[in-house]
Coordinates of N, CA, C and O in Angstrom, one line a residue:
M2 N 3.2 32.1 7.2 CA 2.4 31.1 6.8 C 3.1 29.9 5.9 O 3.8 30.3 4.7
F3 N 2.7 28.7 6.1 CA 3.5 27.6 5.3 C 2.6 26.9 4.3 O 1.4 27.2 4.6
L4 N 2.9 26.8 3.2 CA 2.2 26.0 2.3 C 2.6 24.9 2.2 O 3.9 24.3 1.8
Y5 N 1.5 24.0 1.4 CA 1.9 22.6 1.1 C 1.3 22.6 -0.3 O 0.2 22.9 -0.8
F6 N 2.3 21.7 -1.0 CA 2.1 21.4 -2.6 C 1.5 20.2 -3.0 O 1.8 19.4 -2.7
E7 N 0.3 20.4 -3.6 CA -0.2 19.1 -4.1 C -1.0 19.2 -5.1 O -2.0 20.2 -5.2
N8 N -1.1 18.2 -6.3 CA -1.7 18.4 -7.4 C -1.5 19.7 -8.0 O -2.8 20.4 -8.4
E9 N -0.3 20.2 -8.1 CA -0.4 21.8 -8.6 C -0.7 22.5 -8.2 O -1.3 24.0 -8.7
R10 N -1.1 22.3 -6.8 CA -1.8 23.6 -6.3 C -1.2 23.7 -4.6 O -0.7 22.6 -4.4
F11 N -1.3 25.1 -4.1 CA -0.7 25.3 -2.9 C -1.9 25.2 -2.0 O -2.9 26.3 -2.3
F12 N -1.9 24.7 -0.7 CA -2.7 24.8 0.0 C -2.1 25.5 1.6 O -0.8 24.7 1.7
P13 N -2.9 26.2 2.1 CA -2.2 26.6 3.7 C -1.9 25.2 4.5 O -2.9 24.4 4.6
V14 N -0.9 25.1 5.5 CA -0.9 23.9 6.3 C -2.2 23.9 7.2 O -2.6 22.7 7.4
S15 N -2.7 24.8 7.6 CA -3.7 24.9 8.4 C -5.1 24.2 7.7 O -5.8 23.4 8.6
R16 N -5.3 24.0 6.5 CA -6.2 23.4 5.6 C -5.5 21.7 5.7 O -6.8 20.7 5.0
I17 N -4.6 21.2 6.1 CA -4.2 19.9 5.7 C -4.5 19.1 7.1 O -3.6 19.4 8.3
T18 N -4.8 18.0 7.0 CA -5.2 17.2 8.2 C -4.0 16.1 8.3 O -2.9 16.1 7.5
Y19 N -3.8 15.8 9.9 CA -2.9 15.0 10.0 C -2.5 13.5 9.1 O -1.7 13.2 8.7
R20 N -3.9 13.3 8.8 CA -3.9 12.0 8.0 C -3.6 12.1 6.5 O -2.8 11.2 6.2
L21 N -3.7 13.3 5.9 CA -3.2 13.4 4.7 C -1.7 13.7 4.7 O -0.9 13.1 3.6
L22 N -1.1 14.4 5.9 CA 0.5 14.8 5.5 C 0.9 13.1 6.3 O 1.9 12.5 5.4
L23 N 0.5 12.5 6.9 CA 0.9 11.0 7.1 C 0.8 9.8 6.3 O 1.9 9.3 5.9
Y24 N -0.1 10.0 5.7 CA -0.5 8.7 4.8 C -1.1 9.3 3.3 O -1.1 8.2 2.6
G25 N -1.1 10.4 3.0 CA -1.3 10.9 1.9 C -2.9 10.6 1.6 O -3.1 10.4 0.2
V26 N -3.8 10.5 2.4 CA -5.2 10.3 2.1 C -5.9 11.1 3.1 O -5.7 11.4 4.1
D27 N -7.0 11.7 2.5 CA -7.6 12.8 2.8 C -8.8 12.3 3.8 O -9.1 11.1 3.1
L28 N -9.4 12.9 4.7 CA -10.3 12.0 5.3 C -11.7 12.1 4.4 O -12.4 11.1 4.8
M29 N -11.6 12.9 3.6 CA -12.7 12.7 2.6 C -12.7 11.5 1.9 O -14.0 10.9 1.3
D30 N -11.8 10.9 1.8 CA -11.6 9.8 1.0 C -11.8 8.3 1.9 O -12.1 7.2 1.1
E31 N -12.0 8.9 2.9 CA -12.6 7.4 4.1 C -13.7 6.9 3.4 O -14.1 5.5 3.4
K32 N -14.8 7.4 3.2 CA -16.0 6.9 2.8 C -15.6 6.0 1.5 O -16.5 5.1 1.3
D33 N -15.0 6.9 0.2 CA -14.8 5.9 -0.7 C -13.7 4.7 -0.2 O -14.2 3.9 -1.0
L34 N -13.1 4.5 0.3 CA -12.1 3.5 0.8 C -13.3 2.5 1.6 O -12.9 1.2 1.5
I35 N -14.1 3.1 2.5 CA -15.1 2.0 3.1 C -15.9 1.2 2.3 O -16.1 0.2 1.7
R36 N -16.3 2.1 1.2 CA -17.2 1.4 -0.1 C -16.4 0.7 -0.9 O -16.9 -0.5 -1.0
K37 N -15.0 1.2 -1.1 CA -14.5 0.0 -2.0 C -14.2 -1.5 -1.2 O -14.1 -2.2 -1.7
A38 N -13.7 -1.1 0.1 CA -13.5 -2.2 0.9 C -14.7 -2.9 1.1 O -14.3 -4.7 1.0
K39 N -16.1 -2.8 1.2 CA -16.7 -3.4 1.2 C -17.1 -4.3 0.0 O -18.0 -5.3 0.1
K40 N -16.9 -3.9 -1.2 CA -16.8 -4.5 -2.4 C -15.6 -5.3 -2.6 O -15.6 -5.9 -3.7
G41 N -14.8 -5.5 -1.6 CA -13.4 -6.6 -1.8 C -12.1 -6.0 -2.1 O -11.5 -6.8 -2.3
D42 N -12.4 -4.6 -2.3 CA -11.2 -4.1 -2.6 C -9.8 -4.4 -1.3 O -10.1 -3.7 -0.5
T43 N -9.0 -5.3 -1.3 CA -8.2 -5.2 -0.1 C -6.8 -4.1 0.0 O -6.8 -4.1 1.0
L44 N -6.8 -3.5 -1.1 CA -5.9 -2.3 -1.0 C -6.6 -1.3 -0.1 O -6.4 -0.6 0.7
A45 N -7.8 -0.8 -0.3 CA -8.9 0.0 0.4 C -8.8 -0.6 1.9 O -8.7 0.4 2.9
L46 N -9.0 -1.7 1.9 CA -9.4 -2.1 3.4 C -8.1 -1.9 4.1 O -7.8 -1.7 5.4
S47 N -7.0 -2.3 3.4 CA -5.5 -2.2 4.0 C -5.1 -0.7 4.1 O -4.7 -0.5 5.3
K48 N -5.7 0.2 3.5 CA -5.4 1.6 3.7 C -6.2 1.9 5.1 O -5.5 2.8 5.9
L49 N -7.5 1.8 5.0 CA -8.4 2.0 5.9 C -7.6 1.6 7.6 O -7.6 2.3 8.8
L50 N -7.0 0.4 7.5 CA -6.4 -0.2 8.5 C -5.5 0.3 9.0 O -5.1 0.3 10.5
Q51 N -4.6 0.6 8.0 CA -3.5 1.3 8.1 C -3.8 2.9 9.1 O -2.8 2.8 9.8
Q52 N -4.4 3.6 8.4 CA -5.0 5.0 9.1 C -5.2 4.8 10.2 O -4.8 6.0 11.2
N53 N -5.9 3.6 11.0 CA -6.5 3.4 12.5 C -5.6 2.8 13.1 O -5.7 2.9 14.3
Y54 N -4.5 2.0 12.7 CA -3.7 1.2 13.8 C -3.2 1.8 14.7 O -3.6 1.5 15.8
S55 N -2.3 2.7 14.5 CA -2.0 3.6 15.9 C -3.1 4.2 16.8 O -2.6 4.4 17.8
Y56 N -3.7 4.8 16.1 CA -5.2 5.2 16.9 C -5.5 4.3 18.0 O -5.7 4.1 19.5
L57 N -5.9 3.3 17.4 CA -6.4 1.8 17.9 C -5.5 1.4 19.3 O -6.0 1.2 20.4
V58 N -3.8 1.3 18.5 CA -3.1 0.9 19.5 C -3.2 1.7 20.9 O -2.7 1.4 21.9
K59 N -2.9 3.1 20.5 CA -3.2 4.0 21.8 C -4.3 4.2 22.4 O -4.0 4.0 23.8
Y60 N -5.3 3.5 22.3 CA -6.6 3.7 22.9 C -6.2 2.7 23.7 O -6.7 2.5 24.9
L61 N -6.1 1.3 23.3 CA -5.6 0.0 24.2 C -4.8 -0.1 25.0 O -4.7 -0.6 26.2
M62 N -3.6 1.0 24.6 CA -2.1 1.1 25.7 C -3.2 1.9 26.6 O -3.1 1.3 28.1
K63 N -3.9 2.8 26.8 CA -4.7 3.5 27.7 C -5.9 2.7 28.7 O -5.5 3.1 30.1
V64 N -6.5 1.9 28.2 CA -7.3 0.9 28.7 C -6.8 0.1 29.5 O -7.5 -0.6 30.4
T65 N -5.6 -0.7 28.6 CA -5.2 -2.0 29.3 C -4.0 -1.6 30.2 O -3.5 -2.5 31.3
L66 N -3.1 -0.7 29.9 CA -1.9 -0.4 30.6 C -0.9 -1.6 30.5 O -0.2 -1.8 31.1
H67 N -1.0 -2.3 29.3 CA -0.2 -3.4 28.9 C 0.1 -3.6 27.6 O -0.6 -3.9 26.7
P68 N 1.5 -3.0 27.2 CA 1.5 -2.9 25.9 C 1.5 -4.1 24.9 O 0.9 -4.0 23.8
Q69 N 1.8 -5.2 25.6 CA 1.8 -6.8 24.7 C 0.3 -7.0 24.6 O -0.6 -7.4 23.3
M70 N -1.0 -6.7 25.7 CA -2.2 -7.2 25.4 C -2.6 -6.1 24.5 O -3.5 -6.3 24.0
A71 N -2.3 -4.8 24.6 CA -2.6 -3.6 23.7 C -2.6 -4.6 22.0 O -3.4 -3.8 21.3
E72 N -1.4 -4.6 21.6 CA -1.1 -4.8 20.4 C -1.9 -6.5 20.2 O -2.1 -6.5 18.8
D73 N -1.9 -7.2 21.0 CA -2.6 -8.2 20.8 C -4.4 -8.0 20.6 O -4.6 -8.7 19.3
L74 N -4.6 -7.2 21.2 CA -6.1 -7.1 21.1 C -6.3 -6.0 19.9 O -7.2 -6.2 19.1
T75 N -5.3 -5.2 19.4 CA -5.4 -4.4 18.4 C -5.2 -5.6 17.1 O -6.1 -5.5 16.0
Q76 N -4.5 -6.5 16.9 CA -4.3 -7.4 15.9 C -5.8 -8.3 15.8 O -6.2 -8.4 14.8
E77 N -6.3 -8.5 16.8 CA -7.7 -9.1 16.8 C -8.8 -8.2 16.4 O -9.4 -8.9 15.5
T78 N -8.5 -6.9 16.3 CA -9.6 -5.9 16.4 C -9.5 -6.3 14.8 O -10.6 -5.9 13.8
M79 N -8.4 -5.8 14.1 CA -7.9 -5.9 12.7 C -8.7 -6.9 11.9 O -9.3 -7.2 10.9
M80 N -8.4 -7.9 12.5 CA -8.9 -9.5 12.0 C -10.2 -9.2 11.9 O -10.9 -9.8 10.9
K81 N -11.0 -8.8 12.8 CA -12.5 -9.1 13.3 C -12.9 -7.8 12.3 O -14.1 -8.4 11.8
C82 N -12.4 -6.7 12.0 CA -12.9 -5.9 11.1 C -12.6 -6.4 9.7 O -13.7 -6.2 8.8
I83 N -11.7 -7.3 9.4 CA -11.6 -8.0 7.8 C -12.6 -8.7 7.4 O -13.4 -8.6 6.9
E84 N -12.7 -9.5 8.8 CA -14.3 -10.6 8.7 C -15.3 -10.0 8.6 O -16.4 -10.5 7.9
K85 N -15.7 -8.6 9.2 CA -16.9 -8.1 9.5 C -17.3 -6.6 8.9 O -18.3 -6.0 9.0
I86 N -16.4 -6.3 7.9 CA -16.5 -5.1 7.1 C -17.8 -4.8 6.5 O -18.3 -3.5 6.6
Q87 N -18.7 -5.8 6.2 CA -19.8 -5.5 5.5 C -20.8 -5.4 6.7 O -22.0 -4.6 6.2
L88 N -20.7 -5.2 7.7 CA -21.5 -5.1 8.7 C -21.4 -3.6 9.1 O -22.2 -2.8 9.9
Y89 N -20.3 -2.8 8.6 CA -20.1 -1.5 9.1 C -21.1 -0.6 8.5 O -21.2 -0.6 7.0
N90 N -22.3 0.0 8.9 CA -23.2 1.0 8.4 C -23.2 2.4 8.0 O -23.8 3.0 7.9
G91 N -22.0 2.7 8.8 CA -21.3 4.2 8.7 C -22.4 5.3 9.5 O -22.1 6.5 9.4
E92 N -22.9 4.5 10.4 CA -23.5 5.6 11.4 C -22.7 6.3 12.3 O -23.0 7.4 12.8
S93 N -21.6 5.8 12.6 CA -20.3 6.4 13.1 C -19.1 6.4 12.6 O -18.9 5.9 11.7
K94 N -18.1 7.4 13.0 CA -16.8 6.8 12.4 C -16.4 5.9 12.3 O -16.5 4.8 13.3
F95 N -15.6 5.6 11.4 CA -14.9 4.2 11.0 C -14.1 3.6 12.3 O -14.3 2.7 12.9
S96 N -13.4 4.8 12.8 CA -12.7 4.5 13.9 C -13.5 4.4 15.6 O -12.9 3.3 16.0
S97 N -14.4 5.0 15.5 CA -15.2 4.5 16.4 C -16.0 3.1 16.4 O -15.8 2.7 17.4
W98 N -16.0 2.6 15.2 CA -16.4 1.2 15.1 C -15.8 0.4 15.5 O -15.7 -0.6 16.1
L99 N -14.1 0.7 15.1 CA -13.1 -0.1 15.4 C -12.8 -0.2 17.2 O -12.5 -1.0 17.6
I100 N -13.1 1.0 17.6 CA -13.0 1.1 19.0 C -14.1 0.0 20.0 O -13.5 -0.3 20.9
T101 N -15.2 0.3 19.0 CA -16.3 -0.6 19.8 C -16.0 -2.4 19.7 O -16.3 -2.9 20.7
I102 N -15.2 -2.5 18.6 CA -14.9 -3.8 18.4 C -13.6 -4.3 19.5 O -13.9 -5.2 20.2
A103 N -13.0 -3.1 19.4 CA -11.5 -3.6 20.5 C -12.3 -3.7 21.8 O -11.7 -4.4 22.9
T104 N -13.0 -2.7 22.3 CA -13.7 -2.8 23.4 C -14.5 -4.2 23.9 O -14.3 -4.5 25.1
N105 N -15.1 -4.6 22.7 CA -16.0 -5.8 23.3 C -14.8 -7.0 23.2 O -15.1 -8.0 24.2
L106 N -13.8 -7.1 22.5 CA -13.0 -7.8 22.6 C -12.3 -8.1 23.9 O -11.9 -8.9 24.6
L107 N -12.1 -6.7 24.4 CA -11.3 -6.6 25.9 C -12.3 -7.2 26.7 O -11.8 -7.6 27.8
V108 N -13.7 -6.8 26.9 CA -14.4 -7.2 27.6 C -14.5 -8.8 27.7 O -14.4 -9.6 28.9
L109 N -14.7 -9.4 26.6 CA -14.4 -10.8 26.5 C -13.3 -11.7 27.2 O -13.5 -12.7 27.8
Y110 N -12.2 -10.6 26.7 CA -10.9 -11.2 27.3 C -10.9 -11.3 28.8 O -10.2 -12.1 29.5
E111 N -11.5 -10.1 29.3 CA -11.4 -9.8 31.0 C -12.3 -10.9 31.3 O -12.0 -11.5 32.6
F112 N -13.6 -11.1 30.7 CA -14.6 -12.3 31.2 C -13.9 -13.7 31.2 O -14.2 -14.5 32.1
T113 N -13.3 -13.9 30.1 CA -12.5 -15.4 30.0 C -11.3 -15.5 31.0 O -11.0 -16.6 31.2
H114 N -10.7 -14.4 31.4 CA -9.6 -14.7 32.2 C -9.8 -14.4 33.7 O -10.1 -13.8 33.9

């Protein structure tokens, strides 16, 4: 068994989430980050976007099959999130909310082109 050391305690690796190892932020902190971001904390918003960026790019790559379009839509989604963070109501996961924004932008893009 592998152990992970944090805050002077050891935890089994099975209890450690991918995001915790990758970003140093536990999933339990997501609600706190969202609350802070809604109050104008740009660092919290930055962490939220950072945590979800690769997930969003991968999703858009799968649905568009076009790397540049996926990157562009990811950037637009992040910008829209920054503008509309106050509208996030917590009824779904934050990543699901971002996917919804991205999908709506994709539909709009396809409709106008």
